[in-house]
mmCIF file of C-alpha atoms in Angstrom:
data_model
loop_
_atom_site.group_PDB
_atom_site.id
_atom_site.type_symbol
_atom_site.label_atom_id
_atom_site.label_comp_id
_atom_site.label_asym_id
_atom_site.label_seq_id
_atom_site.Cartn_x
_atom_site.Cartn_y
_atom_site.Cartn_z
ATOM 1 C CA MET A 1 -0.061 0.108 0.043
ATOM 2 C CA THR A 2 1.237 3.173 -0.830
ATOM 3 C CA TYR A 3 0.839 6.416 1.198
ATOM 4 C CA ALA A 4 -0.839 8.169 -0.425
ATOM 5 C CA SER A 5 -3.309 4.939 -1.143
ATOM 6 C CA ALA A 6 -3.522 5.151 2.958
ATOM 7 C CA LEU A 7 -4.448 9.128 3.384
ATOM 8 C CA PRO A 8 -8.240 9.952 3.931
ATOM 9 C CA GLY A 9 -9.996 10.050 0.345
ATOM 10 C CA GLN A 10 -7.296 8.543 -1.453
ATOM 11 C CA PRO A 11 -6.520 11.396 -3.034
ATOM 12 C CA ARG A 12 -4.986 11.582 -6.297
ATOM 13 C CA GLY A 13 -1.840 12.268 -7.131
ATOM 14 C CA GLY A 14 0.149 14.334 -9.979
ATOM 15 C CA THR A 15 -1.143 18.051 -10.775
ATOM 16 C CA ILE A 16 -4.509 19.650 -9.403
ATOM 17 C CA GLY A 17 -5.708 21.146 -12.655
ATOM 18 C CA GLY A 18 -7.287 19.680 -15.374
ATOM 19 C CA PRO A 19 -9.460 17.016 -16.043
ATOM 20 C CA ALA A 20 -11.397 15.110 -12.962
ATOM 21 C CA THR A 21 -14.073 13.406 -14.481
ATOM 22 C CA ASP A 22 -15.419 12.571 -18.120
ATOM 23 C CA ARG A 23 -17.376 16.239 -17.366
ATOM 24 C CA ALA A 24 -15.956 18.320 -14.978
ATOM 25 C CA VAL A 25 -12.396 20.119 -15.264
ATOM 26 C CA CYS A 26 -10.268 22.003 -13.050
ATOM 27 C CA VAL A 27 -8.566 25.622 -13.527
ATOM 28 C CA LEU A 28 -7.007 25.997 -10.530
ATOM 29 C CA ALA A 29 -6.152 29.511 -9.461
ATOM 30 C CA PRO A 30 -3.065 31.226 -8.466
ATOM 31 C CA ASN A 31 -4.108 31.993 -5.033
ATOM 32 C CA ALA A 32 -2.388 29.496 -2.920
ATOM 33 C CA SER A 33 -1.560 29.999 1.103
ATOM 34 C CA PRO A 34 -1.763 27.619 4.143
ATOM 35 C CA MET A 35 -6.160 27.960 4.421
ATOM 36 C CA THR A 36 -6.261 27.507 0.532
ATOM 37 C CA LEU A 37 -4.029 25.141 -0.128
ATOM 38 C CA ASP A 38 -2.561 24.946 -3.731
ATOM 39 C CA GLY A 39 -5.376 27.951 -4.527
ATOM 40 C CA THR A 40 -8.659 27.761 -5.267
ATOM 41 C CA ASN A 41 -10.108 25.072 -7.481
ATOM 42 C CA THR A 42 -12.562 26.474 -10.251
ATOM 43 C CA TRP A 43 -14.602 23.761 -11.787
ATOM 44 C CA ILE A 44 -15.996 23.898 -15.185
ATOM 45 C CA VAL A 45 -18.639 20.966 -15.703
ATOM 46 C CA ALA A 46 -20.279 20.176 -19.276
ATOM 47 C CA GLU A 47 -21.554 17.064 -20.960
ATOM 48 C CA PRO A 48 -19.574 15.879 -23.576
ATOM 49 C CA ASP A 49 -21.148 16.473 -26.335
ATOM 50 C CA SER A 50 -22.193 19.643 -25.352
ATOM 51 C CA ASP A 51 -21.327 22.892 -26.388
ATOM 52 C CA LEU A 52 -22.339 24.653 -23.245
ATOM 53 C CA ALA A 53 -20.774 24.534 -19.743
ATOM 54 C CA VAL A 54 -21.497 25.603 -16.294
ATOM 55 C CA VAL A 55 -18.489 26.838 -14.244
ATOM 56 C CA ILE A 56 -18.751 26.521 -10.544
ATOM 57 C CA ASP A 57 -16.547 29.019 -8.394
ATOM 58 C CA PRO A 58 -15.094 31.778 -10.272
ATOM 59 C CA GLY A 59 -12.850 31.839 -7.837
ATOM 60 C CA PRO A 60 -10.842 35.312 -6.791
ATOM 61 C CA LEU A 61 -11.493 38.940 -8.715
ATOM 62 C CA ASP A 62 -8.155 37.973 -10.825
ATOM 63 C CA ASP A 63 -8.457 39.122 -14.473
ATOM 64 C CA THR A 64 -5.343 36.190 -15.961
ATOM 65 C CA HIS A 65 -7.257 33.067 -14.025
ATOM 66 C CA LEU A 66 -11.026 33.939 -14.917
ATOM 67 C CA GLU A 67 -9.327 34.843 -18.924
ATOM 68 C CA GLU A 68 -7.592 31.235 -18.515
ATOM 69 C CA VAL A 69 -10.742 29.755 -17.342
ATOM 70 C CA ILE A 70 -12.505 30.936 -20.725
ATOM 71 C CA ALA A 71 -10.346 30.125 -22.381
ATOM 72 C CA THR A 72 -10.303 26.219 -21.559
ATOM 73 C CA ALA A 73 -13.783 25.817 -22.011
ATOM 74 C CA GLU A 74 -13.240 27.455 -25.098
ATOM 75 C CA ARG A 75 -10.175 25.023 -26.248
ATOM 76 C CA ALA A 76 -13.332 22.502 -25.658
ATOM 77 C CA GLY A 77 -15.221 23.719 -28.142
ATOM 78 C CA ARG A 78 -17.207 25.518 -25.313
ATOM 79 C CA ARG A 79 -19.145 28.237 -23.960
ATOM 80 C CA ILE A 80 -20.066 29.596 -20.786
ATOM 81 C CA ALA A 81 -23.717 29.578 -20.245
ATOM 82 C CA LEU A 82 -23.996 29.913 -16.151
ATOM 83 C CA THR A 83 -21.712 30.074 -13.129
ATOM 84 C CA LEU A 84 -22.627 28.785 -9.806
ATOM 85 C CA LEU A 85 -21.231 29.317 -6.412
ATOM 86 C CA THR A 86 -20.559 26.894 -3.194
ATOM 87 C CA HIS A 87 -20.923 29.668 -1.229
ATOM 88 C CA GLY A 88 -19.725 33.689 -1.137
ATOM 89 C CA HIS A 89 -16.240 33.304 0.543
ATOM 90 C CA PRO A 90 -13.566 35.269 -1.403
ATOM 91 C CA ASP A 91 -11.220 32.953 -2.004
ATOM 92 C CA HIS A 92 -14.647 31.409 -4.763
ATOM 93 C CA ALA A 93 -16.941 34.251 -5.245
ATOM 94 C CA GLU A 94 -15.207 37.520 -5.394
ATOM 95 C CA GLY A 95 -13.708 36.846 -9.161
ATOM 96 C CA ALA A 96 -18.137 36.110 -10.004
ATOM 97 C CA ALA A 97 -19.505 39.269 -11.248
ATOM 98 C CA ARG A 98 -16.343 40.159 -13.569
ATOM 99 C CA PHE A 99 -16.817 36.405 -14.644
ATOM 100 C CA ALA A 100 -20.525 36.874 -14.988
ATOM 101 C CA GLU A 101 -19.619 40.417 -17.302
ATOM 102 C CA LEU A 102 -16.624 38.788 -18.891
ATOM 103 C CA THR A 103 -19.116 35.536 -20.412
ATOM 104 C CA ARG A 104 -22.579 37.755 -19.952
ATOM 105 C CA THR A 105 -23.480 34.799 -17.978
ATOM 106 C CA SER A 106 -26.212 34.802 -14.897
ATOM 107 C CA VAL A 107 -24.577 33.826 -11.119
ATOM 108 C CA ARG A 108 -26.785 31.773 -9.226
ATOM 109 C CA ALA A 109 -26.178 30.957 -5.281
ATOM 110 C CA LEU A 110 -27.740 30.431 -1.994
ATOM 111 C CA ASP A 111 -27.258 33.946 -0.677
ATOM 112 C CA PRO A 112 -29.518 36.407 -2.722
ATOM 113 C CA ALA A 113 -26.768 39.148 -1.933
ATOM 114 C CA LEU A 114 -24.712 36.900 -4.229
ATOM 115 C CA ARG A 115 -26.947 36.403 -7.489
ATOM 116 C CA LEU A 116 -26.687 38.350 -10.725
ATOM 117 C CA GLY A 117 -29.931 37.418 -12.250
ATOM 118 C CA ASP A 118 -33.514 36.289 -11.532
ATOM 119 C CA GLU A 119 -32.459 32.943 -10.113
ATOM 120 C CA GLY A 120 -31.386 31.206 -7.062
ATOM 121 C CA LEU A 121 -30.487 27.779 -5.894
ATOM 122 C CA GLU A 122 -32.226 25.757 -3.384
ATOM 123 C CA LEU A 123 -32.849 22.432 -1.964
ATOM 124 C CA GLY A 124 -33.967 20.164 -5.183
ATOM 125 C CA ASP A 125 -33.159 22.195 -7.987
ATOM 126 C CA VAL A 126 -31.631 20.541 -10.685
ATOM 127 C CA ILE A 127 -29.237 22.498 -13.394
ATOM 128 C CA THR A 128 -29.601 21.040 -16.921
ATOM 129 C CA THR A 129 -27.818 23.673 -18.927
ATOM 130 C CA GLY A 130 -26.389 21.807 -21.771
ATOM 131 C CA GLY A 131 -28.598 18.283 -21.144
ATOM 132 C CA LEU A 132 -26.158 18.286 -17.649
ATOM 133 C CA GLU A 133 -27.307 17.399 -14.606
ATOM 134 C CA LEU A 134 -26.124 18.830 -11.528
ATOM 135 C CA ARG A 135 -28.176 18.625 -8.429
ATOM 136 C CA VAL A 136 -27.752 21.057 -5.413
ATOM 137 C CA VAL A 137 -27.537 19.632 -2.183
ATOM 138 C CA PRO A 138 -27.931 22.326 0.506
ATOM 139 C CA THR A 139 -24.488 21.583 3.244
ATOM 140 C CA PRO A 140 -24.555 24.077 5.314
ATOM 141 C CA GLY A 141 -21.757 24.445 8.371
ATOM 142 C CA HIS A 142 -18.823 25.666 7.119
ATOM 143 C CA THR A 143 -20.653 29.143 6.472
ATOM 144 C CA ALA A 144 -24.610 29.051 6.307
ATOM 145 C CA ASP A 145 -25.125 29.210 2.713
ATOM 146 C CA SER A 146 -22.647 26.460 1.360
ATOM 147 C CA LEU A 147 -23.819 24.528 -1.179
ATOM 148 C CA SER A 148 -22.894 20.997 -3.116
ATOM 149 C CA PHE A 149 -23.559 19.847 -6.262
ATOM 150 C CA HIS A 150 -24.122 16.450 -6.934
ATOM 151 C CA LEU A 151 -22.869 15.059 -10.538
ATOM 152 C CA PRO A 152 -24.899 11.966 -11.058
ATOM 153 C CA ALA A 153 -23.626 11.033 -13.992
ATOM 154 C CA ASP A 154 -19.808 10.832 -12.642
ATOM 155 C CA GLY A 155 -20.614 9.419 -9.481
ATOM 156 C CA ALA A 156 -19.218 12.642 -7.783
ATOM 157 C CA VAL A 157 -20.041 15.850 -5.331
ATOM 158 C CA LEU A 158 -18.411 19.132 -5.982
ATOM 159 C CA THR A 159 -18.621 20.024 -2.094
ATOM 160 C CA GLY A 160 -16.615 23.712 -2.312
ATOM 161 C CA ASP A 161 -15.277 24.181 0.932
ATOM 162 C CA THR A 162 -17.540 21.296 2.725
ATOM 163 C CA VAL A 163 -15.143 18.307 1.820
ATOM 164 C CA LEU A 164 -11.388 19.494 1.240
ATOM 165 C CA GLY A 165 -9.106 17.545 -0.843
ATOM 166 C CA ARG A 166 -6.340 17.979 1.931
ATOM 167 C CA GLY A 167 -6.690 18.327 5.456
ATOM 168 C CA THR A 168 -10.068 19.287 6.921
ATOM 169 C CA THR A 169 -12.293 22.301 6.824
ATOM 170 C CA VAL A 170 -13.243 25.547 9.167
ATOM 171 C CA VAL A 171 -16.601 25.722 10.901
ATOM 172 C CA ALA A 172 -16.544 29.890 10.307
ATOM 173 C CA HIS A 173 -18.434 30.507 13.955
ATOM 174 C CA PRO A 174 -20.353 32.729 13.802
ATOM 175 C CA ASP A 175 -21.728 31.896 10.707
ATOM 176 C CA GLY A 176 -20.802 28.335 10.616
ATOM 177 C CA ARG A 177 -22.457 25.885 13.024
ATOM 178 C CA LEU A 178 -21.330 22.840 13.826
ATOM 179 C CA GLY A 179 -24.661 21.311 13.972
ATOM 180 C CA ASP A 180 -25.514 22.069 10.694
ATOM 181 C CA TYR A 181 -21.840 20.899 9.685
ATOM 182 C CA LEU A 182 -21.998 17.565 11.123
ATOM 183 C CA ASP A 183 -25.358 17.123 9.119
ATOM 184 C CA SER A 184 -24.713 18.130 5.992
ATOM 185 C CA LEU A 185 -21.472 15.157 6.475
ATOM 186 C CA ARG A 186 -23.797 13.213 6.700
ATOM 187 C CA ARG A 187 -25.996 13.725 3.982
ATOM 188 C CA LEU A 188 -22.875 13.562 1.734
ATOM 189 C CA ARG A 189 -22.345 10.034 3.192
ATOM 190 C CA SER A 190 -25.916 9.499 2.215
ATOM 191 C CA LEU A 191 -25.437 10.211 -0.928
ATOM 192 C CA ALA A 192 -21.874 7.937 -1.691
ATOM 193 C CA VAL A 193 -23.797 4.994 0.332
ATOM 194 C CA ASP A 194 -27.214 5.545 -0.996
ATOM 195 C CA ASP A 195 -26.621 7.235 -4.104
ATOM 196 C CA GLY A 196 -23.232 5.848 -5.619
ATOM 197 C CA VAL A 197 -20.915 8.754 -5.404
ATOM 198 C CA ASP A 198 -17.371 8.060 -4.972
ATOM 199 C CA THR A 199 -15.455 10.753 -6.250
ATOM 200 C CA VAL A 200 -15.112 14.389 -4.499
ATOM 201 C CA LEU A 201 -14.339 17.586 -6.362
ATOM 202 C CA PRO A 202 -13.269 19.695 -3.816
ATOM 203 C CA GLY A 203 -13.005 23.322 -3.772
ATOM 204 C CA HIS A 204 -9.524 22.939 -2.397
ATOM 205 C CA GLY A 205 -6.247 20.202 -2.624
ATOM 206 C CA PRO A 206 -6.538 17.319 -5.229
ATOM 207 C CA VAL A 207 -9.963 14.740 -6.343
ATOM 208 C CA LEU A 208 -10.627 12.166 -3.524
ATOM 209 C CA ASN A 209 -11.643 8.339 -4.931
ATOM 210 C CA ASP A 210 -13.436 7.997 -1.930
ATOM 211 C CA ALA A 211 -16.111 9.823 -1.386
ATOM 212 C CA ARG A 212 -17.419 7.410 2.634
ATOM 213 C CA GLY A 213 -13.899 6.947 3.518
ATOM 214 C CA ALA A 214 -12.855 10.970 3.002
ATOM 215 C CA VAL A 215 -16.706 11.949 5.195
ATOM 216 C CA GLU A 216 -16.166 9.156 7.330
ATOM 217 C CA TYR A 217 -12.846 10.566 8.329
ATOM 218 C CA TYR A 218 -14.075 13.754 8.674
ATOM 219 C CA LEU A 219 -17.135 12.895 11.034
ATOM 220 C CA ALA A 220 -14.511 11.038 13.172
ATOM 221 C CA HIS A 221 -12.556 13.580 13.898
ATOM 222 C CA ARG A 222 -15.293 16.415 14.372
ATOM 223 C CA ALA A 223 -16.317 13.601 17.112
ATOM 224 C CA ASN A 224 -12.336 13.404 18.131
ATOM 225 C CA ARG A 225 -11.941 17.494 18.170
ATOM 226 C CA LEU A 226 -15.430 18.342 19.911
ATOM 227 C CA ALA A 227 -14.444 15.395 22.686
ATOM 228 C CA GLN A 228 -10.685 16.948 22.941
ATOM 229 C CA VAL A 229 -12.367 20.868 23.604
ATOM 230 C CA GLU A 230 -14.650 19.154 26.042
ATOM 231 C CA THR A 231 -12.026 17.533 28.268
ATOM 232 C CA ALA A 232 -10.323 20.918 27.856
ATOM 233 C CA VAL A 233 -12.957 23.227 29.268
ATOM 234 C CA GLU A 234 -13.494 20.598 32.022
ATOM 235 C CA ASP A 235 -9.706 21.208 32.797
ATOM 236 C CA GLY A 236 -10.310 24.451 33.154
ATOM 237 C CA TYR A 237 -9.036 26.144 29.718
ATOM 238 C CA GLY A 238 -11.829 28.781 29.980
ATOM 239 C CA THR A 239 -11.375 30.849 26.913
ATOM 240 C CA PRO A 240 -11.249 29.423 22.885
ATOM 241 C CA SER A 241 -7.345 31.161 22.381
ATOM 242 C CA GLU A 242 -6.488 28.571 25.423
ATOM 243 C CA VAL A 243 -8.570 25.947 24.561
ATOM 244 C CA VAL A 244 -6.905 26.234 20.880
ATOM 245 C CA ALA A 245 -3.770 26.780 22.441
ATOM 246 C CA HIS A 246 -4.177 23.153 24.272
ATOM 247 C CA VAL A 247 -6.150 20.930 21.735
ATOM 248 C CA TYR A 248 -4.020 22.305 18.548
ATOM 249 C CA ALA A 249 -0.704 22.340 19.778
ATOM 250 C CA ASP A 250 0.260 20.336 16.938
ATOM 251 C CA VAL A 251 -1.529 22.584 13.925
ATOM 252 C CA ASP A 252 0.839 25.028 13.072
ATOM 253 C CA ARG A 253 0.347 28.369 14.784
ATOM 254 C CA SER A 254 -0.848 29.946 11.786
ATOM 255 C CA LEU A 255 -3.346 28.394 11.364
ATOM 256 C CA TRP A 256 -4.635 28.909 15.059
ATOM 257 C CA PRO A 257 -6.858 31.922 14.268
ATOM 258 C CA ALA A 258 -9.117 29.607 12.046
ATOM 259 C CA ALA A 259 -8.735 26.881 14.673
ATOM 260 C CA GLU A 260 -10.213 29.427 17.366
ATOM 261 C CA LEU A 261 -13.329 30.135 14.983
ATOM 262 C CA SER A 262 -14.232 26.118 14.549
ATOM 263 C CA VAL A 263 -13.875 26.156 18.738
ATOM 264 C CA ARG A 264 -16.081 28.484 19.134
ATOM 265 C CA ALA A 265 -18.215 27.309 17.141
ATOM 266 C CA GLN A 266 -17.388 23.393 19.141
ATOM 267 C CA LEU A 267 -18.417 25.529 22.292
ATOM 268 C CA ASP A 268 -21.848 26.811 21.415
ATOM 269 C CA TYR A 269 -22.513 22.883 20.126
ATOM 270 C CA LEU A 270 -21.372 21.509 23.667
ATOM 271 C CA ARG A 271 -23.718 24.483 25.513
ATOM 272 C CA GLU A 272 -26.528 24.063 23.173
ATOM 273 C CA HIS A 273 -25.706 20.405 23.787
ATOM 274 C CA GLY A 274 -25.800 20.685 27.825
ATOM 275 C CA LEU A 275 -22.138 19.299 27.789
ATOM 276 C CA ILE A 276 -20.468 22.114 29.185
#
């Protein structure tokens, strides 16, 4: 067994950008950082025989990147007909208005403030542009407006920041809530168990070949962290920053501000359930 195959979700090796499934191509944005990993994955999704494409998460406001997304679609003989957002964080959505201007497309999102056009996105919506079938899956928790998109023809789900290709995500308190996030992970596990989803196309990091394994790792990780936070509070670590320094001592200190958001969400969850 190789090291890569032992990692949660079986992340693919090689470069992150390029074709990922029969219908999905990644264009990697040049915004790598400790929080964005290798950069934001902008996804171009289309039926193999269609001349129309859907773009998910144009990414940051970077004309070079946005123009490369358009050029990638055009090289495949496709015109971008619709823009979708998984959520409103700037590394995913800041470039959406400019991208809509360049492509003359509408922008659909759960949050009305992010939409350009009359249509939003809700549970039960199915995107059918160019014969494509993308099913909207609400997955709040990282943020209140987080969505995933189920691509049944490829047995894949595009998860934004709900599941990453490497590491784990932040529950961005106060907008993000841990209870919602755990429910969203269980919803994604159901897609893997009941609907044949085996591939995760994340908002950052490599493609994952074992969707169920990735989601179950996330659920176990969250349960473990929650227990650690509960124990830390019982041991007298009273503030979120004290809990972070104790529980996340093995995490790069540059990530502690983000870890504190998750700790605040964990503390809220523990209080709501009468555990602290």
